[in-house]
Coordinates of C-alpha atoms in Angstrom, one line a residue:
X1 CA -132.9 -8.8 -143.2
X2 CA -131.9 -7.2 -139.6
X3 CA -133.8 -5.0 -137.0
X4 CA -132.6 -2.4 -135.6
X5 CA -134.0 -1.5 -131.8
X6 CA -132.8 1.4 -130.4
X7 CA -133.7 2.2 -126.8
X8 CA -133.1 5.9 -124.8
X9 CA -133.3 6.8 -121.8
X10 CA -131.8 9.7 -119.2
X11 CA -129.0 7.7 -118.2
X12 CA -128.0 5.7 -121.5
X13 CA -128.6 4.6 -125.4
X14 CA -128.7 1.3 -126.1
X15 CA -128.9 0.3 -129.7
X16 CA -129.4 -3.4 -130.5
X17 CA -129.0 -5.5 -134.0
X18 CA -130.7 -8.3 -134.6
X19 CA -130.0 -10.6 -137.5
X20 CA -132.4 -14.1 -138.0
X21 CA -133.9 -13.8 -134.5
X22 CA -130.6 -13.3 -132.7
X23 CA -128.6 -10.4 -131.2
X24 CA -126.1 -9.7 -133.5
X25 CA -124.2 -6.3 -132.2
X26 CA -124.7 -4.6 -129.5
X27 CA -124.0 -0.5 -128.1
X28 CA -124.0 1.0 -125.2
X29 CA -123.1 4.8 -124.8
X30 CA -123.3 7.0 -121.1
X31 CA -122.4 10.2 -120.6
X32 CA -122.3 10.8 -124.3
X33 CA -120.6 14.1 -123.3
X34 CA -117.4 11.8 -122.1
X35 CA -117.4 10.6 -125.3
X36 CA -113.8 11.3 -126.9
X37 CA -113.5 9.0 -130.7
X38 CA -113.8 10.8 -133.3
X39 CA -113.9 14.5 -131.2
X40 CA -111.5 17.0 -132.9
X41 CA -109.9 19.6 -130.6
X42 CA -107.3 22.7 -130.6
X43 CA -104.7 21.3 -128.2
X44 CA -101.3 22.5 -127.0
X45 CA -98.6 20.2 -126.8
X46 CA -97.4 19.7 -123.1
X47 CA -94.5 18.0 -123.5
X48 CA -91.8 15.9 -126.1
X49 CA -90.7 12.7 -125.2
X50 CA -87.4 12.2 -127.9
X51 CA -86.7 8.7 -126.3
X52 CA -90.2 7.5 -127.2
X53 CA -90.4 9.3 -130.2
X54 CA -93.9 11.0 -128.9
X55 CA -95.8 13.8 -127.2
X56 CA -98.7 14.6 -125.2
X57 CA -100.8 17.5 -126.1
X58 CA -103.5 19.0 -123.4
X59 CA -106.6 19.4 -125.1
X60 CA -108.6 20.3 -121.5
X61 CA -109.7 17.0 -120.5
X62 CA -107.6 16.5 -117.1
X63 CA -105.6 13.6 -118.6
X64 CA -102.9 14.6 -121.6
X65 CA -103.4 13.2 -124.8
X66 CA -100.7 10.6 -126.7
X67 CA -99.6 11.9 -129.7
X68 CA -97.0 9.6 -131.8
X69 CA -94.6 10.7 -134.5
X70 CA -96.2 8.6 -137.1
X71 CA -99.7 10.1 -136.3
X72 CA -97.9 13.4 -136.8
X73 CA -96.3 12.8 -140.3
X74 CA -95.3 10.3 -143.1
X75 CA -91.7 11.7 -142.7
X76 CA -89.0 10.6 -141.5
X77 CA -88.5 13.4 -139.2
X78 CA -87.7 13.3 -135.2
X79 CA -90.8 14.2 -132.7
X80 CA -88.7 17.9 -131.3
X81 CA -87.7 18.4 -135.3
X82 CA -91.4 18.9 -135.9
X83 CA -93.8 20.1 -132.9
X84 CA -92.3 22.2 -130.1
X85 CA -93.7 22.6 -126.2
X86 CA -96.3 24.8 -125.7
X87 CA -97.2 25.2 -129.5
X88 CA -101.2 25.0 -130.7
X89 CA -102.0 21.7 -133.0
X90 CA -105.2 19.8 -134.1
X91 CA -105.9 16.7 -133.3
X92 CA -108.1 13.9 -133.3
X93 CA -109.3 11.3 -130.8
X94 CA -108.5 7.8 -132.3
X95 CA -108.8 5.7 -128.8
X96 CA -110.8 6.6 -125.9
X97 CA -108.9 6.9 -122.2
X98 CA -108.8 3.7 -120.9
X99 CA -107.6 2.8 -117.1
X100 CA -105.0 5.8 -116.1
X101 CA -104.0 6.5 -119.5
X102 CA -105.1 9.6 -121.5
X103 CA -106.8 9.4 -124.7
X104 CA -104.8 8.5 -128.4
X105 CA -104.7 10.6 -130.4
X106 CA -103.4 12.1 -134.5
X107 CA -103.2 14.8 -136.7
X108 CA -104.0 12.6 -139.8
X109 CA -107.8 14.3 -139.8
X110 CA -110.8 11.9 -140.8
X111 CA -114.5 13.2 -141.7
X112 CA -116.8 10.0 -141.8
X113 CA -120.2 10.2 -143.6
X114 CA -122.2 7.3 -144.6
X115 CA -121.0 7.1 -148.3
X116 CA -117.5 9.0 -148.2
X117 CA -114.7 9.6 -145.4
X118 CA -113.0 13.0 -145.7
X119 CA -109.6 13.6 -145.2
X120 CA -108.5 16.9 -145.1
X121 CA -105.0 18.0 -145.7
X122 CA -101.7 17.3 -143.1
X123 CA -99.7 20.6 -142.5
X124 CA -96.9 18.0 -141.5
X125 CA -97.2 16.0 -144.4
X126 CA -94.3 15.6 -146.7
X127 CA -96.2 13.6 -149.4
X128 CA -98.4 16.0 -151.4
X129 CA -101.1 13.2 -150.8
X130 CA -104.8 15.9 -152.1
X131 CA -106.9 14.6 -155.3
X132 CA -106.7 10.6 -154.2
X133 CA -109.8 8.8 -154.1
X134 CA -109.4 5.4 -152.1
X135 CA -112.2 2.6 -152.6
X136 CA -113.5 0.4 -149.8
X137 CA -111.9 -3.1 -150.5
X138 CA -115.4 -4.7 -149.6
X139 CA -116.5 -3.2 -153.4
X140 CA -115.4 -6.0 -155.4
X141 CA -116.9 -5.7 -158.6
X142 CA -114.4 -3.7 -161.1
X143 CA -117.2 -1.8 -163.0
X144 CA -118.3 -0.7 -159.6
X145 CA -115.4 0.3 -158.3
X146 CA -114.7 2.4 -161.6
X147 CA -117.7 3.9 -162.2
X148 CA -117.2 5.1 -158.1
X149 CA -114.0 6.6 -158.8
X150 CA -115.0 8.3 -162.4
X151 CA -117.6 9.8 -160.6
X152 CA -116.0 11.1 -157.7
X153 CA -112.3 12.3 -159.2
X154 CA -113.6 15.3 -161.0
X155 CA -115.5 16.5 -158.1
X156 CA -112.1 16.8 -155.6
X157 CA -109.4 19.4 -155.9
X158 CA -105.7 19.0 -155.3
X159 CA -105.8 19.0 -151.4
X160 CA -108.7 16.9 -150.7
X161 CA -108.6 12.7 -150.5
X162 CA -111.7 11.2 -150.6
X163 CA -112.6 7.3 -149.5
X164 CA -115.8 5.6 -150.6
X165 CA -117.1 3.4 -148.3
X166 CA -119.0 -0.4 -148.7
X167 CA -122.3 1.7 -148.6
X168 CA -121.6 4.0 -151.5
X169 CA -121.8 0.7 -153.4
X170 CA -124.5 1.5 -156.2
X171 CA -125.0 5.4 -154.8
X172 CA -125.5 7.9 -157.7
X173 CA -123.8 10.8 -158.4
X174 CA -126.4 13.2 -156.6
X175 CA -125.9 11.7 -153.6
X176 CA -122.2 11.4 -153.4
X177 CA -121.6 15.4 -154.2
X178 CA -124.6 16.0 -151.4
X179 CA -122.2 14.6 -149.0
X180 CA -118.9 15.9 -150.4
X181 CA -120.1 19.1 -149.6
X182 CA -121.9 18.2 -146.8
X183 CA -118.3 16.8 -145.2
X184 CA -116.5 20.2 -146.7
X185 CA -118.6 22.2 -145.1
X186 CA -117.9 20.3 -141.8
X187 CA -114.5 21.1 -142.0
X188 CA -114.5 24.2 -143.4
X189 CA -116.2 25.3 -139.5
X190 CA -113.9 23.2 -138.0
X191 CA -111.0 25.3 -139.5
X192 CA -112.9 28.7 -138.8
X193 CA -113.4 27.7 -135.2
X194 CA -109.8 27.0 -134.5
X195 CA -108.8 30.5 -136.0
X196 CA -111.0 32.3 -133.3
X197 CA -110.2 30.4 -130.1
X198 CA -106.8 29.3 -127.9
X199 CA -106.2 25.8 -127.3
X200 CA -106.9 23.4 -125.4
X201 CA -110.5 23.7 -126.7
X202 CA -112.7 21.2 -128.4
X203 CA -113.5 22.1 -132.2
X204 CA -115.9 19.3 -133.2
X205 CA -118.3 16.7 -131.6
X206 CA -118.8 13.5 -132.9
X207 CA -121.8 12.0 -133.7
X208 CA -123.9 10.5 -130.7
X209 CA -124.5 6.8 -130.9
X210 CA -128.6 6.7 -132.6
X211 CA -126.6 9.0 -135.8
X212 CA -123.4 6.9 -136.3
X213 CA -125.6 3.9 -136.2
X214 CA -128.0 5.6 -138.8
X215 CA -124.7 6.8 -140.7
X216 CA -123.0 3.1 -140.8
X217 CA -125.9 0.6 -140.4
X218 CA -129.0 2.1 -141.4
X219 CA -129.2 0.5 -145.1
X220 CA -131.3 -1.5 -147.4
X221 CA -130.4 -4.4 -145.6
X222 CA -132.4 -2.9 -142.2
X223 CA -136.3 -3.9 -142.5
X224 CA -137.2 -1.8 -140.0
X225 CA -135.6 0.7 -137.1
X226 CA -138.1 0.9 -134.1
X227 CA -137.2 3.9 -131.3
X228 CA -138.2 4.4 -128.0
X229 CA -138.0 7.9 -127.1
X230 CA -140.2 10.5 -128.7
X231 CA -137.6 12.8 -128.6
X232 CA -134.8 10.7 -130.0
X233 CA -137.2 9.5 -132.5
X234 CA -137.4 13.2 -134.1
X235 CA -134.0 13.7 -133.9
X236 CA -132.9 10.7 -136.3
X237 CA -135.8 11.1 -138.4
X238 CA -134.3 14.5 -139.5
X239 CA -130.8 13.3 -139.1
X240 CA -131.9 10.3 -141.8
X241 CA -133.7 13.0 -143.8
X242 CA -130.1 14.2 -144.7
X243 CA -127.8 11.1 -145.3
X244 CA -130.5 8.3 -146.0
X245 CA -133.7 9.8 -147.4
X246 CA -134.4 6.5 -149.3
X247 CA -134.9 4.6 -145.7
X248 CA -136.6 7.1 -143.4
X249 CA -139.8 5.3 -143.4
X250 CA -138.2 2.3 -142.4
X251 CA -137.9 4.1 -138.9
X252 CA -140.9 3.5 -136.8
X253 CA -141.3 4.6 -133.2
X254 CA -142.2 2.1 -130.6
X255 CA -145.4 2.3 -128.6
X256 CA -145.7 -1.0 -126.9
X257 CA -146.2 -1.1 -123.3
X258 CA -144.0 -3.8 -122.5
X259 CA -139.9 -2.0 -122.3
X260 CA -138.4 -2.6 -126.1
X261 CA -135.2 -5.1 -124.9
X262 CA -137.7 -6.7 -122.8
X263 CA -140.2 -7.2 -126.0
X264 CA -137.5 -8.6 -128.7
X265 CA -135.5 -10.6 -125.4
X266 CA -132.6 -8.8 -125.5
X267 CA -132.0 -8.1 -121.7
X268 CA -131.6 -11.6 -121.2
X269 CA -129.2 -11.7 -124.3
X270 CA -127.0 -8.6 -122.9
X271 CA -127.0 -10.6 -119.4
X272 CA -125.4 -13.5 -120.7
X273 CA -122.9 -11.4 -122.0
X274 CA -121.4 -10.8 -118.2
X275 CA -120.8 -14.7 -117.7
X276 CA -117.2 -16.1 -119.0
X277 CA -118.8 -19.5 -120.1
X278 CA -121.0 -19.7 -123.3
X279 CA -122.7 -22.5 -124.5
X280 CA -122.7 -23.6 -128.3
X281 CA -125.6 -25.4 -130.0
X282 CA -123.7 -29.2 -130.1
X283 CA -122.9 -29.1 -126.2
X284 CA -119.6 -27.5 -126.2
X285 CA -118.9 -24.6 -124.8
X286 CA -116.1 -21.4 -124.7
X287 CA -114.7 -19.4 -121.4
X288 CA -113.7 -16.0 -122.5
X289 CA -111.6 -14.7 -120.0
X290 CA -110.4 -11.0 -120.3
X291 CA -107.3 -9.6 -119.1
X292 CA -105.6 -5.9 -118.9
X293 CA -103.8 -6.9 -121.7
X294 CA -105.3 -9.2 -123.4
X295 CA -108.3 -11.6 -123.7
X296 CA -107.9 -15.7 -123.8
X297 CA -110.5 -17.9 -124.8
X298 CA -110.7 -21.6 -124.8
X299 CA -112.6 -24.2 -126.3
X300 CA -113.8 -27.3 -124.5
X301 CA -116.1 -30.4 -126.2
X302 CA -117.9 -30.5 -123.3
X303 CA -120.7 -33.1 -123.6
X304 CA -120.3 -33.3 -127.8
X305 CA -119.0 -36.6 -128.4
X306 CA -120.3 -36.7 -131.7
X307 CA -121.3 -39.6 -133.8
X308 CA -118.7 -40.4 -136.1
X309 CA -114.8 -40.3 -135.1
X310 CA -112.8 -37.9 -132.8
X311 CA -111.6 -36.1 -135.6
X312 CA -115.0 -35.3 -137.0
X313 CA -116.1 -33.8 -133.4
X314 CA -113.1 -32.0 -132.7
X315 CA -113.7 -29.8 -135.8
X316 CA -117.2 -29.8 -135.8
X317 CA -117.0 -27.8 -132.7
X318 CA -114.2 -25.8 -133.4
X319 CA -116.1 -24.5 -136.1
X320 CA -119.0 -23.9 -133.9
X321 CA -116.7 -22.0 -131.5
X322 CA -115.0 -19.9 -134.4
X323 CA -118.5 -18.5 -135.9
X324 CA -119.5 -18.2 -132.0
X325 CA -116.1 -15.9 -131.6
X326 CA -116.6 -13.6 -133.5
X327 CA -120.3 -12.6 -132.6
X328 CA -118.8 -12.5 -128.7
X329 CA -115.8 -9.9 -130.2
X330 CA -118.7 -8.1 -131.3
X331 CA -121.3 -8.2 -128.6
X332 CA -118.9 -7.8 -125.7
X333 CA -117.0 -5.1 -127.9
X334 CA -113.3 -7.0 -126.6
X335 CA -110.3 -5.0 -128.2
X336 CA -106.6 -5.9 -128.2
X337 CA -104.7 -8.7 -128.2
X338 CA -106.8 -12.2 -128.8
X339 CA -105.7 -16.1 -128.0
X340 CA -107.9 -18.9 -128.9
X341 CA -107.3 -22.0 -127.6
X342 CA -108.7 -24.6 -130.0
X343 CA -109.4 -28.0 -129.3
X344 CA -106.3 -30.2 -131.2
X345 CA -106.8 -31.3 -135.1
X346 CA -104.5 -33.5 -136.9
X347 CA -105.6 -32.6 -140.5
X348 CA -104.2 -29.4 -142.4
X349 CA -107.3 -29.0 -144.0
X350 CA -109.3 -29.1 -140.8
X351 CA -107.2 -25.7 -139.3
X352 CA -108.2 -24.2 -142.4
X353 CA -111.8 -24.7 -142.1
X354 CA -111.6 -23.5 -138.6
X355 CA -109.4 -20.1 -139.6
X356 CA -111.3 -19.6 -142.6
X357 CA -114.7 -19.9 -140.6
X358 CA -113.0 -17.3 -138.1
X359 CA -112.3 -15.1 -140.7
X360 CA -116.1 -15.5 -142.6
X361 CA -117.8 -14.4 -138.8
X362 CA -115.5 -11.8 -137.7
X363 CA -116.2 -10.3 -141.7
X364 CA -119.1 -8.0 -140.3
X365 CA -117.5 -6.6 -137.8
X366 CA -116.3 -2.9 -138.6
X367 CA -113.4 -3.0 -136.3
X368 CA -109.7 -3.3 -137.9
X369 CA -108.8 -7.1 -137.3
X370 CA -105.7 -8.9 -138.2
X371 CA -106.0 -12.7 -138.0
X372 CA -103.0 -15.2 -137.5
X373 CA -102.5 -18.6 -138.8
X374 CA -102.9 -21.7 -136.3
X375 CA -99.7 -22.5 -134.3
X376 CA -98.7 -26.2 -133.5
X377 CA -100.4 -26.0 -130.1
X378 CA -103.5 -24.9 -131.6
X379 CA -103.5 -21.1 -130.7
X380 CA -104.9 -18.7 -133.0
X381 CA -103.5 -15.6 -132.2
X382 CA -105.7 -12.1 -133.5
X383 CA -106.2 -8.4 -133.0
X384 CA -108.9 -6.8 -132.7
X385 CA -108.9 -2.7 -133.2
X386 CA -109.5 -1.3 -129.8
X387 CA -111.7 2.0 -129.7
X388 CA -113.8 2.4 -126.4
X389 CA -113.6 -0.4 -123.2
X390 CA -115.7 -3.3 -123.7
X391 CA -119.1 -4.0 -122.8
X392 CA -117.6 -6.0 -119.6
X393 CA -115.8 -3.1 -118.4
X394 CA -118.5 -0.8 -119.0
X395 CA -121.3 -2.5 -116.9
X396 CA -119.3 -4.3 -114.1
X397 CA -116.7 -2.9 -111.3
X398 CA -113.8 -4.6 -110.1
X399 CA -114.8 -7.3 -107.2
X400 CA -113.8 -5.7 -104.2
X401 CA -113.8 -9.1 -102.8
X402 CA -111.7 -10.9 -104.7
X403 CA -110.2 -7.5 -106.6
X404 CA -110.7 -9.3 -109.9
X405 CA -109.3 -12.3 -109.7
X406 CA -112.2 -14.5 -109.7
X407 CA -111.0 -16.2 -106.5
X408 CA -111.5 -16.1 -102.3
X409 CA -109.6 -17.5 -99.9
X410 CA -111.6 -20.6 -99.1
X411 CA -113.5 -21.8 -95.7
X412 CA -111.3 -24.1 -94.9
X413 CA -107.5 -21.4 -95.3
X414 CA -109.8 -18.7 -93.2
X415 CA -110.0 -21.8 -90.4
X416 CA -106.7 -22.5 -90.5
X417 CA -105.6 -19.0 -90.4
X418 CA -107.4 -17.9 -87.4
X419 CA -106.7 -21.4 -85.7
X420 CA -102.6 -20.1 -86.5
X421 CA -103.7 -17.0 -84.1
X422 CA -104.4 -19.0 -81.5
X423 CA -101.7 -21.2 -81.1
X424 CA -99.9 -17.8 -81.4
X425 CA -101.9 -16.5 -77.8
X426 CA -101.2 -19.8 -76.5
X427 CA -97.6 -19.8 -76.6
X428 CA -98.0 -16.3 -74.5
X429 CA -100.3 -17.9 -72.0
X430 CA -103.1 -16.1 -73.4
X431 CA -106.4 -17.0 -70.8
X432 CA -109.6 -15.2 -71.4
X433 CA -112.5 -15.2 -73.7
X434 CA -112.0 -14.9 -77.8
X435 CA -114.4 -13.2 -79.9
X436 CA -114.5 -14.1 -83.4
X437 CA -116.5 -12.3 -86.4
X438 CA -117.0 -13.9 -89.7
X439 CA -119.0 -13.0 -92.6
X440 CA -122.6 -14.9 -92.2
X441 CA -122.3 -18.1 -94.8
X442 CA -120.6 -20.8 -95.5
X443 CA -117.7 -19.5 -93.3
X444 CA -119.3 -19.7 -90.5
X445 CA -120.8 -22.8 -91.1
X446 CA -117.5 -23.9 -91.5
X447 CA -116.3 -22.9 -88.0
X448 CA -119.1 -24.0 -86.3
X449 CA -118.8 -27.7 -87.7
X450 CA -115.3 -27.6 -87.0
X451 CA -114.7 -25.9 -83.9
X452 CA -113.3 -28.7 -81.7
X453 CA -110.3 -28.9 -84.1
X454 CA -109.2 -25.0 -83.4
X455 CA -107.3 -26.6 -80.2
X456 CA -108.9 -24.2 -77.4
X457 CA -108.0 -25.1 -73.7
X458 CA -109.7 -24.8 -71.0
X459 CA -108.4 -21.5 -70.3
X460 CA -109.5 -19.7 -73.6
X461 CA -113.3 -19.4 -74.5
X462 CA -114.3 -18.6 -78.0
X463 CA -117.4 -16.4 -78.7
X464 CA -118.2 -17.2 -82.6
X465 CA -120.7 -14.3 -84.2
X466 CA -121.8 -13.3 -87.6
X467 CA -121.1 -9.7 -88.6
X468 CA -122.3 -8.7 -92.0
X469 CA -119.8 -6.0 -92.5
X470 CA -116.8 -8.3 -92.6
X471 CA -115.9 -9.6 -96.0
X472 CA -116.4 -13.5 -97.1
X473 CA -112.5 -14.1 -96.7
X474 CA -111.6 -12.1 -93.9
X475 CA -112.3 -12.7 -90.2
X476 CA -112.2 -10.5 -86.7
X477 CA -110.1 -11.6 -83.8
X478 CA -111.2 -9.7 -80.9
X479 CA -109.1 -10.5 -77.4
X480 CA -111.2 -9.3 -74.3

């Protein structure tokens, strides 16, 4: 059984799961009206890109929207043979902006509810694709799955496609037409909406964070969801009244007078999640290092050296660092392209514990991932669907000292640069008195213990001084 804390404030929702004791996922959401996944807007297409087989489409946000071909149809029709500049469309947001580039986005329309997602029908579409019903492939069970679909078929005309999800496992008929028409009825505004008004305007708001975590966690596996805000504990009370009647008394609101993340230790938890190294239970350890374009991470034995042969320790702590992986993917929310850099194994059957124990933790994760088989170096290589930036980029800014690098010129190069300047003023038969600034630290500790080797003459006097406005790696040469 899991916990579900969910903590509100002014400035941000945090909603945090925890599974035997231990912070299992993790959201964050600001400025909730900047908020683009899932949004539906009436946008007008800027301009076609035939080389690229693409467009971008304003929809009012500043930033143009990416619109591909294949998010446009399932023909095989050219980008100019099927939208033109300057004419109206609807889209969705699949992938929020991210750095300078706009948002992602389709006209492949998806309405998602807690048992069903919606998909209305594609004006582009070739394939007359109403009156499917598509199963969630985490419903194993046969009976299930046709007792799901015998249900559900009658219900849908020819223009609607229907998919159940995992949680509609079990659901009874009552409660999959409530939302059916529930969904409909969403759409059926959406359309009327985009009839009155001129694009670029938005059409539809996605859910904020506390409802889509009510829509796709809230279930009989949640003991209990405790909230922190009065206000934001009404609202999802009456949001759950709608999709999960069965679990509203499950939702408590939170009186204690110590902060809720403070309370249950998660604080600490979401801390931890800003350092690069984490630790594993055996004495190993990973260093998850992320990247514009992708995120490496490396496994290291550390102080394991196990008890029986090297073998034996290797895997035992690959497989630590696999099931490790995948709850970092989660927590830190890392999208993209993956490499793992697991420790060598000799034994087949070994790499196929370790991918197959990959595979088990990154299995609760609701983000599309495709997993790759071990290479001869040891490199798994995975993707992981890419939504909104991760938890990294969210709560941290790029150094402005070491512009993200993770690096600074040392003591020692600063020395040795600013004795180069003086050997430069000597050569011009420089006399005088030198003032040099540094950052107060270990720079100037630096100079001071070193001074005699910075090759002053009797001609040139050096003033040393700490100035707090001058950055750890760079230094002030002031000639008076």
């Amino acid at each position: 059984m899991s916990e579900i804390l969910i903590n509100k404030t002014a400035d941000e929702t945090r909603v945090a799961i925890i599974t035997d004791k231990k912070l299992s996922h993790l959201f964050i959401e600001r400025n909730p009206e900047e908020k683009l996944v899932g949004n539906i807007y009436k946008g007008r297409v800027a301009s076609i890109l035939p080389g690229l087989n693409s467009a971008f489409v304003d929809i009012g946000l500043g930033k143009n929207a990416y619109l591909h071909r294949d998010d446009v149809s399932d023909t095989n029709k050219k980008i100019e043979e099927l939208l033109k500049k300057g004419q109206e469309i609807i889209v969705q947001v699949e992938k929020e902006s991210i750095g300078s580039k706009g948002p992602k986005v389709t006209v492949f329309l998806s309405l998602v509810g807690r048992l069903l997602v919606y998909l209305p029908p594609n004006p582009y579409s070739a394939q007359k694709t109403g009156g499917q019903v598509g199963i969630s492939k985490n419903i194993v069970s046969p009976e299930e799955r046709h007792r799901l679909k015998k249900i559900l078929q009658p219900l849908i005309d020819k223009n609607d496609s229907f998919i159940i999800r995992t949680e509609a496992e079990e659901a009874s008929e009552k409660e999959l037409k409530r939302e059916m028409v529930y969904l409909k009825k969403v759409y059926e505004a959406i359309k009327q909406k985009a009839e009155e008004i001129s694009g670029p305007a938005l059409l539809h708001r996605s859910l904020g964070l506390s409802f889509q975590i009510v829509r796709d966690y809230f279930s009989d596996e949640i003991k209990i969801m405790l909230i922190d805000s009065l206000p934001e504990y009404r609202d999802v009370v009456n949001f759950a009244r709608v999709v999960s009647p069965e679990l509203v008394e499950r939702i408590k609101m939170y009186e204690g007078r110590t902060p809720l993340f403070t309370a249950f230790d998660i604080e600490e938890q979401i801390r931890l999640l800003r350092n690069s190294r984490v630790d594993l239970p055996s004495g190993g350890y990973l260093i998850i290092q992320e990247a514009e374009s992708l995120c490496a991470i490396d496994v290291n034995t550390g102080k394991f050296v196990g008890t029986k042969s090297a073998e034996e320790t290797i895997t035992q702590t690959n497989l630590e660092a696999a099931r490790e992986i995948g709850r970092q993917l989660r927590l830190r929310n890392i999208g993209g392209i993956i490499v793992i850099d697991f420790i060598d194994m000799e034994k087949a059957r070994n790499k196929q514990k370790v991918l197959e124990a990959l595979k088990e933790a990154t299995r609760p994760d609701k983000a599309k991932i495709k997993i790759y088989p071990i290479t001869r170096l040891g490199l798994i290589e995975m993707t992981r669907q890419r939504q909104t930036e991760s938890v990294n980029a969210l709560l941290t800014d790029t150094c402005p000292e070491c512009q993200g690098s993770g690096r600074i010129l040392s003591a020692e190069s600063v020395f040795i640069e600013v004795k180069r300047e003086i050997m430069r003023l000597k050569l011009t038969y420089y006399s005088g008195r030198l003032i040099l600034r540094l950052h107060p630290g270990p720079v100037l500790d630096y100079f001071r213990q070193n001074v005699k080797k910075l090759g002053l003459s009797s001609e040139i006097s050096l003033d040393i001084q700490p100035s707090s406005d001058i950055s750890r790696s760079q230094y002030q040469l002031i000639v008076k």
